[in-house]
């Protein structure tokens, strides 16, 4: 079955007025030798676009499923061609994203692409080491409480430079203050069975995961607004790790 586009799927189920009007086209995994791909205009989909009613019918679990499926499409080259210019025009009327992704700064993790999402689908907050502070918490509260997103994903990744720097206890300008927020994850792993340095990928990954969990804990303890939403079941906060060599995201 051809991919019909992540949010076309939602639109088709919950809001038919925004159904797509074209047939999606798979982008070939290997481009032809002449390095050009000709696209028939009729094959470009007019992507369904989330609106307030469609967003209100999503649940935290349905959004999580959408992101899981989107990442599966991303890693299997099951991609669709979007009518971006059409989306730009629709997005100018308002935004009703399904999720907020709190991601590391790393240039190798293109967040919207990772979940095969487009304009208006996701809020993305980015900071090295995917840590949290008052400004990030305010952004998360805005995305969920004010704008209706159903899911917060704290997204770390393999081979994270910020995590490695925290392990190495780097001191440099304002980076020092940032790394201080990751350091607790390093300290909590003092019983890690193996070499505890930044050259050990297993230790780096363990610190990455612990840091994600610490960020989630910070969100829950320092944002009564988000904690209340989660306790009512209208919001879910999950961790996720991006694997550099495969593009796969593991949720936990
Ligand atoms: Zn990173």
Coordinates of N, CA and C and ligand atoms in Angstrom, one line a residue:
X1 N 0.8 -1.2 0.0 CA 0.0 0.0 0.0 C 0.9 1.2 0.0
X2 N 0.5 2.2 -0.8 CA 1.3 3.4 -0.9 C 1.0 4.3 0.3
X3 N 2.1 5.0 0.7 CA 1.9 5.9 1.8 C 1.0 7.1 1.4
X4 N 0.1 7.4 2.2 CA -0.8 8.5 1.8 C -0.5 9.8 2.5
X5 N 0.6 9.8 3.3 CA 1.0 11.0 3.9 C 0.4 11.0 5.3
X6 N 1.3 11.4 6.2 CA 1.0 11.2 7.6 C -0.3 12.0 8.0
X7 N -0.3 13.3 7.7 CA -1.4 14.1 8.1 C -2.6 14.0 7.1
X8 N -2.3 13.5 5.9 CA -3.4 13.2 5.1 C -4.2 12.1 5.7
X9 N -3.5 11.1 6.4 CA -4.1 10.0 7.0 C -5.1 10.5 8.1
X10 N -4.6 11.5 8.9 CA -5.4 12.1 10.0 C -6.6 12.8 9.3
X11 N -6.3 13.6 8.3 CA -7.4 14.4 7.7 C -8.4 13.5 7.1
X12 N -8.0 12.4 6.5 CA -8.9 11.5 5.9 C -9.8 10.8 6.9
X13 N -9.3 10.6 8.1 CA -10.1 9.9 9.1 C -11.0 10.9 9.9
X14 N -10.4 12.0 10.3 CA -11.2 12.8 11.2 C -11.7 14.1 10.6
X15 N -11.2 14.5 9.4 CA -11.7 15.7 8.9 C -11.6 15.7 7.4
X16 N -12.7 15.2 6.8 CA -12.7 14.9 5.4 C -12.6 16.2 4.5
X17 N -13.0 17.3 5.1 CA -12.9 18.5 4.2 C -11.5 18.8 3.9
X18 N -10.5 18.3 4.6 CA -9.1 18.6 4.3 C -8.4 17.4 3.6
X19 N -9.2 16.5 3.0 CA -8.6 15.3 2.4 C -7.7 15.7 1.2
X20 N -6.7 14.9 0.9 CA -5.8 15.2 -0.2 C -6.5 15.1 -1.5
X21 N -5.9 15.7 -2.5 CA -6.6 15.8 -3.8 C -5.7 15.2 -4.9
X22 N -4.8 14.4 -4.5 CA -3.9 13.8 -5.6 C -3.4 12.5 -5.1
X23 N -2.7 11.9 -6.0 CA -2.1 10.5 -5.7 C -0.6 10.7 -5.3
X24 N -0.3 10.3 -4.1 CA 1.1 10.4 -3.6 C 2.1 9.6 -4.5
X25 N 3.2 10.1 -4.6 CA 4.3 9.5 -5.4 C 5.5 9.2 -4.5
X26 N 5.9 7.9 -4.6 CA 7.1 7.6 -3.8 C 8.4 8.2 -4.5
X27 N 9.3 8.7 -3.7 CA 10.5 9.2 -4.2 C 11.4 8.0 -4.3
X28 N 12.1 7.7 -5.5 CA 12.9 6.6 -5.6 C 14.0 6.6 -4.6
X29 N 14.3 5.4 -4.0 CA 15.4 5.4 -3.0 C 16.8 5.7 -3.7
X30 N 16.9 5.3 -5.0 CA 18.1 5.6 -5.7 C 17.8 6.4 -7.0
X31 N 18.2 7.6 -7.0 CA 17.9 8.5 -8.1 C 18.4 7.9 -9.4
X32 N 17.8 8.3 -10.6 CA 18.3 7.8 -11.9 C 19.6 8.4 -12.2
X33 N 20.3 7.8 -13.1 CA 21.7 8.2 -13.4 C 21.8 9.6 -13.8
X34 N 20.8 10.2 -14.5 CA 20.9 11.6 -14.9 C 20.7 12.5 -13.8
X35 N 20.6 12.0 -12.5 CA 20.5 12.8 -11.3 C 19.3 13.7 -11.3
X36 N 18.3 13.6 -12.2 CA 17.1 14.4 -12.1 C 15.9 13.5 -11.9
X37 N 14.9 14.0 -11.2 CA 13.7 13.3 -11.0 C 12.6 14.2 -11.5
X38 N 11.9 13.7 -12.6 CA 10.8 14.5 -13.1 C 9.6 14.2 -12.3
X39 N 8.8 15.2 -11.9 CA 7.6 15.0 -11.1 C 6.4 15.6 -11.9
X40 N 5.5 14.7 -12.1 CA 4.3 15.2 -12.8 C 3.5 16.0 -11.8
X41 N 3.0 17.2 -12.2 CA 2.3 18.0 -11.3 C 1.1 17.4 -10.6
X42 N 0.5 16.4 -11.4 CA -0.7 15.7 -10.8 C -0.3 14.8 -9.7
X43 N 1.0 14.5 -9.6 CA 1.4 13.5 -8.6 C 1.8 14.2 -7.3
X44 N 1.8 15.5 -7.3 CA 2.1 16.2 -6.0 C 0.9 16.3 -5.2
X45 N 0.9 15.9 -3.9 CA -0.3 15.9 -3.1 C -0.5 17.2 -2.5
X46 N -1.8 17.6 -2.4 CA -2.2 18.8 -1.7 C -2.4 18.3 -0.3
X47 N -1.4 18.3 0.5 CA -1.4 17.7 1.9 C -2.6 18.2 2.7
X48 N -3.3 17.3 3.4 CA -4.2 17.7 4.4 C -3.6 18.6 5.5
X49 N -4.3 19.5 6.0 CA -3.6 20.4 7.0 C -4.4 20.4 8.3
X50 N -3.7 20.2 9.4 CA -4.5 20.2 10.7 C -5.2 21.5 10.9
X51 N -6.4 21.4 11.4 CA -7.1 22.6 11.9 C -7.6 22.3 13.3
X52 N -8.2 23.2 13.9 CA -8.6 23.1 15.3 C -9.4 21.8 15.6
X53 N -10.4 21.6 14.7 CA -11.3 20.5 14.9 C -10.5 19.1 14.8
X54 N -9.7 19.1 13.7 CA -8.9 17.8 13.5 C -8.0 17.6 14.7
X55 N -7.3 18.7 15.1 CA -6.4 18.6 16.3 C -7.1 18.1 17.5
X56 N -8.3 18.6 17.8 CA -9.1 18.2 19.0 C -9.5 16.8 19.0
X57 N -9.5 16.1 17.8 CA -9.9 14.7 17.8 C -8.7 13.8 17.9
X58 N -7.5 14.3 18.0 CA -6.3 13.5 18.2 C -6.2 13.2 19.7
X59 N -5.5 12.1 20.0 CA -5.2 11.7 21.4 C -3.7 11.6 21.5
X60 N -3.2 11.6 22.7 CA -1.7 11.5 22.8 C -1.2 10.2 22.2
X61 N -2.0 9.1 22.3 CA -1.5 7.8 21.8 C -1.7 7.8 20.2
X62 N -2.7 8.5 19.7 CA -2.8 8.5 18.2 C -1.7 9.3 17.6
X63 N -1.3 10.4 18.3 CA -0.2 11.2 17.8 C 1.1 10.4 17.9
X64 N 1.3 9.7 19.0 CA 2.5 8.9 19.1 C 2.6 7.8 18.0
X65 N 1.5 7.2 17.6 CA 1.4 6.3 16.6 C 1.8 6.9 15.2
X66 N 1.3 8.1 15.0 CA 1.6 8.9 13.8 C 3.1 9.1 13.6
X67 N 3.7 9.5 14.7 CA 5.1 9.8 14.7 C 5.9 8.5 14.5
X68 N 5.5 7.4 15.1 CA 6.1 6.1 14.9 C 6.0 5.7 13.4
X69 N 4.9 5.9 12.8 CA 4.7 5.5 11.4 C 5.5 6.5 10.5
X70 N 5.5 7.7 10.9 CA 6.3 8.7 10.1 C 7.8 8.4 10.1
X71 N 8.3 7.9 11.2 CA 9.7 7.6 11.3 C 10.0 6.3 10.5
X72 N 9.0 5.4 10.5 CA 9.1 4.2 9.7 C 9.2 4.6 8.2
X73 N 8.4 5.5 7.8 CA 8.4 6.0 6.4 C 9.8 6.6 6.1
X74 N 10.3 7.4 7.0 CA 11.5 8.1 6.9 C 12.7 7.1 6.7
X75 N 12.7 6.0 7.4 CA 13.8 5.1 7.4 C 13.7 4.1 6.2
X76 N 12.5 4.0 5.6 CA 12.3 3.1 4.5 C 12.1 3.8 3.2
X77 N 12.4 5.1 3.1 CA 12.3 5.9 1.9 C 10.9 5.8 1.3
X78 N 9.9 5.6 2.2 CA 8.5 5.6 1.8 C 8.0 7.0 1.8
X79 N 8.6 7.9 1.0 CA 8.3 9.4 1.2 C 7.3 9.8 0.1
X80 N 6.6 10.9 0.5 CA 5.7 11.5 -0.5 C 6.1 12.9 -0.9
X81 N 5.7 13.4 -2.0 CA 6.0 14.7 -2.5 C 4.9 15.6 -2.0
X82 N 5.2 16.6 -1.2 CA 4.2 17.5 -0.7 C 4.1 18.8 -1.6
X83 N 2.9 19.4 -1.6 CA 2.7 20.7 -2.2 C 3.0 21.7 -1.1
X84 N 4.3 22.0 -1.0 CA 4.8 22.9 0.0 C 4.2 24.3 -0.1
X85 N 4.1 24.8 -1.3 CA 3.6 26.2 -1.5 C 2.2 26.3 -1.0
X86 N 1.4 25.2 -1.3 CA 0.0 25.2 -0.8 C 0.0 25.2 0.7
X87 N 0.8 24.4 1.3 CA 0.9 24.4 2.8 C 1.3 25.7 3.4
X88 N 2.2 26.4 2.8 CA 2.6 27.7 3.3 C 1.4 28.6 3.3
X89 N 0.6 28.6 2.3 CA -0.5 29.5 2.3 C -1.5 29.1 3.3
X90 N -1.8 27.8 3.5 CA -2.7 27.4 4.5 C -2.2 27.7 5.9
X91 N -0.9 27.5 6.1 CA -0.3 27.8 7.5 C -0.4 29.2 7.9
X92 N -0.5 30.1 6.9 CA -0.6 31.5 7.3 C -1.9 31.8 8.0
X93 N -2.9 30.9 7.9 CA -4.2 31.2 8.6 C -4.2 30.7 10.1
X94 N -3.2 30.0 10.5 CA -3.2 29.6 11.9 C -2.4 28.2 12.0
X95 N -2.1 27.8 13.3 CA -1.4 26.6 13.5 C -2.0 25.7 14.6
X96 N -2.1 24.5 14.3 CA -2.7 23.5 15.3 C -1.8 22.2 15.3
X97 N -0.5 22.3 15.6 CA 0.4 21.1 15.6 C -0.1 20.0 16.5
X98 N 0.3 18.8 16.2 CA -0.1 17.7 17.0 C 0.8 17.4 18.1
X99 N 2.1 17.8 18.0 CA 3.1 17.4 19.1 C 4.1 18.5 19.2
X100 N 4.8 18.5 20.3 CA 6.0 19.3 20.5 C 7.2 18.4 20.7
X101 N 8.2 18.7 19.8 CA 9.5 17.9 19.9 C 10.5 18.8 20.6
X102 N 11.1 18.3 21.7 CA 12.2 19.0 22.3 C 13.5 18.2 21.9
X103 N 14.2 18.8 21.0 CA 15.3 18.1 20.4 C 16.6 18.7 20.7
X104 N 17.7 17.9 20.6 CA 19.1 18.5 20.6 C 19.3 19.4 19.4
X105 N 20.3 20.2 19.4 CA 20.6 21.1 18.4 C 21.2 20.4 17.1
X106 N 21.7 19.2 17.3 CA 22.5 18.5 16.3 C 22.0 18.6 14.8
X107 N 22.8 19.0 13.9 CA 22.4 19.2 12.5 C 22.1 17.9 11.8
X108 N 22.5 16.8 12.4 CA 22.3 15.5 11.7 C 20.9 14.9 12.1
X109 N 20.1 15.7 12.9 CA 18.8 15.2 13.3 C 17.8 16.2 12.8
X110 N 17.4 16.1 11.5 CA 16.4 17.0 10.9 C 15.0 16.6 11.4
X111 N 14.5 17.3 12.4 CA 13.4 16.8 13.2 C 12.1 16.5 12.3
X112 N 11.7 17.5 11.5 CA 10.5 17.3 10.8 C 10.6 16.1 9.8
X113 N 11.8 16.0 9.2 CA 12.1 14.9 8.3 C 12.1 13.6 9.0
X114 N 12.6 13.5 10.2 CA 12.7 12.3 11.0 C 11.4 11.7 11.2
X115 N 10.3 12.5 11.3 CA 9.0 12.0 11.5 C 8.1 12.2 10.3
X116 N 8.8 12.5 9.2 CA 8.1 12.6 7.9 C 6.9 13.6 8.0
X117 N 7.2 14.7 8.6 CA 6.1 15.7 8.8 C 6.4 17.0 8.0
X118 N 5.4 17.8 7.9 CA 5.6 19.0 7.1 C 5.3 20.3 7.9
X119 N 5.1 21.4 7.1 CA 4.7 22.7 7.7 C 3.5 22.6 8.5
X120 N 3.6 23.1 9.8 CA 2.4 23.1 10.6 C 2.1 21.9 11.4
X121 N 2.8 20.8 11.2 CA 2.5 19.5 11.9 C 3.1 19.5 13.3
X122 N 4.3 20.1 13.5 CA 5.0 20.0 14.8 C 5.5 21.3 15.3
X123 N 5.5 21.5 16.6 CA 6.3 22.5 17.3 C 7.7 21.8 17.5
X124 N 8.8 22.6 17.3 CA 10.1 22.0 17.5 C 10.9 23.0 18.4
X125 N 11.3 22.6 19.6 CA 12.1 23.4 20.4 C 13.5 22.7 20.4
X126 N 14.5 23.5 20.1 CA 15.9 22.9 20.0 C 16.9 23.6 20.9
X127 N 17.6 22.7 21.6 CA 18.7 23.3 22.5 C 19.7 22.1 22.6
X128 N 21.0 22.5 22.6 CA 22.0 21.4 22.7 C 21.8 20.6 24.0
X129 N 21.8 19.3 23.8 CA 21.6 18.3 24.9 C 20.1 18.2 25.3
X130 N 19.2 18.7 24.5 CA 17.8 18.6 24.9 C 17.5 18.7 26.4
X131 N 18.0 19.8 26.9 CA 17.7 20.0 28.3 C 16.5 21.0 28.5
X132 N 16.2 21.2 29.7 CA 15.0 22.1 29.9 C 15.4 23.3 30.8
X133 N 14.8 24.4 30.6 CA 14.9 25.5 31.5 C 13.6 26.3 31.5
X134 N 13.5 27.4 32.1 CA 12.3 28.2 32.2 C 11.7 28.5 30.8
X135 N 12.6 28.9 29.9 CA 12.2 29.3 28.6 C 11.6 28.1 27.8
X136 N 12.3 27.0 27.9 CA 11.9 25.8 27.2 C 10.5 25.4 27.8
X137 N 10.4 25.4 29.2 CA 9.1 25.0 29.8 C 8.0 25.9 29.3
X138 N 8.3 27.2 29.2 CA 7.3 28.2 28.7 C 6.9 27.8 27.3
X139 N 7.8 27.4 26.5 CA 7.5 27.0 25.1 C 6.7 25.8 25.0
X140 N 7.0 24.8 25.9 CA 6.2 23.6 25.9 C 4.8 23.9 26.4
X141 N 4.7 24.7 27.4 CA 3.3 25.1 27.9 C 2.5 25.8 26.8
X142 N 3.2 26.6 26.1 CA 2.5 27.3 25.0 C 2.0 26.3 23.9
X143 N 3.0 25.4 23.6 CA 2.6 24.4 22.5 C 1.4 23.5 22.9
X144 N 1.4 23.1 24.2 CA 0.4 22.2 24.7 C -0.9 22.9 25.2
X145 N -0.7 23.7 26.2 CA -1.8 24.3 26.9 C -2.5 25.4 26.1
X146 N -1.8 26.2 25.4 CA -2.4 27.2 24.6 C -2.7 26.8 23.2
X147 N -1.8 26.0 22.6 CA -2.0 25.6 21.1 C -2.5 24.2 20.9
X148 N -2.7 23.4 22.0 CA -3.4 22.2 21.8 C -2.6 20.9 21.4
X149 N -1.3 21.0 21.4 CA -0.5 19.8 21.1 C -0.8 18.7 22.1
X150 N -0.7 17.4 21.7 CA -1.1 16.3 22.6 C 0.0 15.5 23.1
X151 N 1.2 15.8 22.6 CA 2.3 14.9 22.9 C 3.6 15.8 23.0
X152 N 4.4 15.5 24.0 CA 5.8 16.1 24.1 C 6.8 14.9 23.9
X153 N 7.7 15.1 23.0 CA 8.7 14.1 22.8 C 10.1 14.8 23.1
X154 N 10.8 14.2 24.1 CA 12.1 14.7 24.4 C 13.1 13.8 23.6
X155 N 13.7 14.4 22.6 CA 14.4 13.6 21.6 C 15.9 13.8 21.7
X156 N 16.6 12.8 22.2 CA 18.1 12.8 22.2 C 18.6 11.9 21.0
X157 N 19.9 11.8 21.0 CA 20.4 11.0 19.8 C 21.8 10.4 20.2
X158 N 22.2 9.4 19.4 CA 23.5 8.8 19.5 C 24.6 9.8 19.2
X159 N 25.7 9.6 19.8 CA 26.9 10.3 19.5 C 26.7 11.8 19.8
X160 N 26.0 12.1 20.8 CA 25.7 13.5 21.1 C 26.9 14.3 21.6
X161 N 27.3 15.4 20.9 CA 28.4 16.2 21.3 C 28.2 16.8 22.6
X162 N 27.0 17.3 22.9 CA 26.8 17.9 24.2 C 26.9 17.0 25.4
X163 N 26.4 15.7 25.1 CA 26.6 14.7 26.2 C 28.0 14.4 26.4
X164 N 28.8 14.2 25.3 CA 30.2 13.9 25.4 C 30.9 15.0 26.1
X165 N 30.6 16.3 25.8 CA 31.2 17.4 26.5 C 30.9 17.4 28.0
X166 N 29.7 17.1 28.3 CA 29.3 17.0 29.7 C 30.1 15.9 30.5
X167 N 30.3 14.8 29.8 CA 31.1 13.7 30.3 C 32.5 14.2 30.6
X168 N 33.1 14.9 29.6 CA 34.4 15.4 29.7 C 34.6 16.7 30.6
X169 N 33.4 17.1 31.1 CA 33.4 18.3 32.0 C 34.0 19.5 31.4
X170 N 33.6 19.7 30.2 CA 34.1 20.9 29.4 C 33.7 22.2 30.1
X171 N 34.6 23.2 30.1 CA 34.3 24.5 30.7 C 34.6 25.5 29.6
X172 N 33.6 26.2 29.1 CA 33.8 27.2 28.0 C 32.6 28.1 27.9
X173 N 32.8 29.4 28.3 CA 31.8 30.4 28.2 C 30.4 29.9 28.7
X174 N 29.4 30.3 28.0 CA 28.0 29.9 28.4 C 27.7 28.4 28.2
X175 N 28.6 27.7 27.5 CA 28.4 26.3 27.3 C 28.5 25.6 28.7
X176 N 29.3 26.2 29.6 CA 29.5 25.6 30.9 C 28.1 25.5 31.6
X177 N 27.4 26.5 31.6 CA 26.1 26.5 32.3 C 25.1 25.5 31.6
X178 N 25.2 25.4 30.3 CA 24.4 24.4 29.6 C 24.7 23.0 30.0
X179 N 26.0 22.7 30.0 CA 26.5 21.4 30.3 C 26.2 21.0 31.8
X180 N 26.1 22.0 32.7 CA 25.8 21.8 34.1 C 24.4 21.1 34.2
X181 N 23.6 21.3 33.2 CA 22.2 20.7 33.2 C 22.3 19.2 32.8
X182 N 23.3 18.8 32.1 CA 23.5 17.4 31.7 C 24.3 16.6 32.7
X183 N 25.1 17.3 33.4 CA 26.1 16.7 34.3 C 25.4 15.7 35.3
X184 N 24.2 16.0 35.8 CA 23.6 15.1 36.8 C 23.4 13.7 36.2
X185 N 23.2 13.6 34.9 CA 23.0 12.3 34.2 C 24.3 11.5 34.2
X186 N 25.4 12.2 34.1 CA 26.8 11.6 34.2 C 27.0 11.1 35.6
X187 N 26.7 11.9 36.6 CA 27.0 11.5 38.0 C 26.1 10.3 38.4
X188 N 24.9 10.3 37.9 CA 23.9 9.2 38.3 C 24.4 7.9 37.7
X189 N 25.3 7.9 36.8 CA 25.8 6.6 36.2 C 27.2 6.2 36.7
X190 N 27.4 6.6 38.0 CA 28.8 6.3 38.5 C 29.0 4.8 38.7
X191 N 27.9 4.0 38.7 CA 28.1 2.6 38.7 C 28.0 1.9 37.4
X192 N 28.1 2.6 36.3 CA 28.1 2.1 35.0 C 29.2 1.0 34.8
X193 N 28.8 -0.2 34.3 CA 29.8 -1.3 34.2 C 30.6 -1.1 32.9
X194 N 31.7 -0.5 33.0 CA 32.5 -0.2 31.8 C 33.2 1.1 31.9
X195 N 33.9 1.4 30.9 CA 34.7 2.7 30.9 C 33.7 3.9 30.9
X196 N 33.9 4.8 31.8 CA 33.0 6.0 31.9 C 33.7 7.2 31.3
X197 N 33.9 7.2 30.0 CA 34.4 8.3 29.3 C 33.7 8.5 28.0
X198 N 34.0 9.7 27.3 CA 33.3 10.0 26.1 C 33.7 9.2 24.9
X199 N 34.7 8.4 25.1 CA 35.2 7.5 24.0 C 34.5 6.2 24.0
X200 N 33.7 5.9 25.0 CA 32.9 4.7 25.1 C 31.5 5.0 24.6
X201 N 31.1 4.5 23.4 CA 29.8 4.8 22.9 C 28.7 4.3 23.8
X202 N 28.9 3.2 24.5 CA 27.9 2.6 25.3 C 27.6 3.6 26.5
X203 N 28.7 4.1 27.0 CA 28.5 5.1 28.2 C 27.8 6.4 27.7
X204 N 28.2 6.8 26.5 CA 27.6 8.1 26.0 C 26.1 7.8 25.8
X205 N 25.8 6.7 25.3 CA 24.3 6.4 25.0 C 23.6 6.3 26.4
X206 N 24.2 5.7 27.4 CA 23.6 5.5 28.7 C 23.3 6.9 29.3
X207 N 24.3 7.8 29.1 CA 24.1 9.2 29.7 C 23.1 9.9 28.9
X208 N 23.1 9.7 27.6 CA 22.0 10.3 26.7 C 20.6 9.9 27.2
X209 N 20.4 8.6 27.4 CA 19.1 8.2 27.9 C 18.8 8.7 29.2
X210 N 19.7 8.7 30.1 CA 19.5 9.2 31.5 C 19.1 10.7 31.4
X211 N 19.8 11.4 30.6 CA 19.6 12.8 30.4 C 18.2 13.1 29.9
X212 N 17.7 12.3 29.0 CA 16.4 12.4 28.5 C 15.4 12.3 29.6
X213 N 15.6 11.2 30.4 CA 14.7 10.9 31.5 C 14.7 12.1 32.6
X214 N 15.9 12.6 32.8 CA 16.0 13.8 33.7 C 15.3 15.0 33.2
X215 N 15.3 15.2 31.9 CA 14.6 16.3 31.3 C 13.1 16.1 31.5
X216 N 12.6 14.9 31.2 CA 11.2 14.6 31.4 C 10.8 14.9 32.9
X217 N 11.7 14.4 33.8 CA 11.4 14.7 35.2 C 11.3 16.2 35.5
X218 N 12.2 16.9 35.0 CA 12.2 18.4 35.2 C 10.9 19.0 34.6
X219 N 10.5 18.5 33.5 CA 9.2 19.1 32.9 C 8.1 18.8 33.9
X220 N 8.0 17.6 34.4 CA 6.9 17.2 35.2 C 6.9 17.9 36.6
X221 N 8.1 18.1 37.1 CA 8.2 18.7 38.4 C 8.1 20.2 38.4
X222 N 8.5 20.8 37.3 CA 8.6 22.3 37.3 C 7.5 22.9 36.4
X223 N 6.6 22.1 35.9 CA 5.5 22.7 35.1 C 4.2 22.1 35.6
X224 N 3.6 22.7 36.6 CA 2.3 22.2 37.1 C 1.2 22.1 36.0
X225 N 1.3 23.0 35.1 CA 0.4 23.1 33.9 C 0.5 21.8 33.1
X226 N 1.7 21.4 32.8 CA 1.9 20.2 31.9 C 1.6 18.9 32.8
X227 N 2.0 19.0 34.0 CA 1.7 17.8 34.9 C 0.2 17.5 35.0
X228 N -0.5 18.6 35.2 CA -2.0 18.5 35.3 C -2.6 17.9 34.0
X229 N -2.1 18.4 32.9 CA -2.6 18.0 31.6 C -2.3 16.5 31.4
X230 N -1.1 16.1 31.8 CA -0.8 14.7 31.7 C -1.6 13.8 32.6
X231 N -1.8 14.3 33.9 CA -2.7 13.5 34.8 C -4.1 13.4 34.3
X232 N -4.6 14.3 33.5 CA -5.9 14.2 33.0 C -6.0 13.4 31.7
X233 N -4.8 13.0 31.2 CA -4.8 12.1 30.0 C -4.9 12.9 28.7
X234 N -4.8 14.2 28.7 CA -4.9 15.0 27.5 C -3.5 15.3 26.9
X235 N -2.5 14.8 27.6 CA -1.1 15.0 27.2 C -0.3 13.8 27.7
X236 N 0.7 13.5 26.8 CA 1.6 12.5 27.2 C 3.0 13.0 26.9
X237 N 4.0 12.7 27.9 CA 5.4 13.1 27.7 C 6.2 11.8 27.6
X238 N 6.9 11.7 26.5 CA 7.7 10.5 26.3 C 9.2 10.9 25.9
X239 N 10.1 9.9 26.1 CA 11.4 10.1 25.6 C 11.6 9.4 24.3
X240 N 12.7 9.8 23.6 CA 13.0 9.1 22.3 C 14.5 9.3 22.0
X241 N 15.0 8.3 21.4 CA 16.4 8.3 21.0 C 16.5 8.1 19.5
X242 N 17.3 9.0 18.8 CA 17.5 8.9 17.3 C 18.8 8.2 17.1
X243 N 18.7 7.1 16.3 CA 20.0 6.4 15.9 C 20.6 6.9 14.7
X244 N 21.8 7.4 14.8 CA 22.5 8.1 13.7 C 22.7 7.2 12.4
X245 N 22.9 6.0 12.6 CA 23.3 5.1 11.4 C 22.1 4.6 10.7
X246 N 20.9 4.6 11.3 CA 19.7 4.0 10.7 C 18.6 5.0 10.5
X247 N 18.6 6.1 11.3 CA 17.5 7.1 11.3 C 16.4 6.6 12.1
X248 N 16.5 5.5 12.8 CA 15.4 5.0 13.6 C 15.2 5.7 14.9
X249 N 14.0 5.9 15.3 CA 13.7 6.5 16.6 C 13.1 5.5 17.5
X250 N 13.7 5.3 18.7 CA 13.2 4.4 19.7 C 12.5 5.3 20.7
X251 N 11.2 5.0 21.0 CA 10.4 5.8 22.0 C 10.5 5.0 23.3
X252 N 10.5 5.7 24.4 CA 10.5 5.0 25.7 C 9.9 5.9 26.8
Ligands
LIG1 ZN1 23.2 16.3 20.6

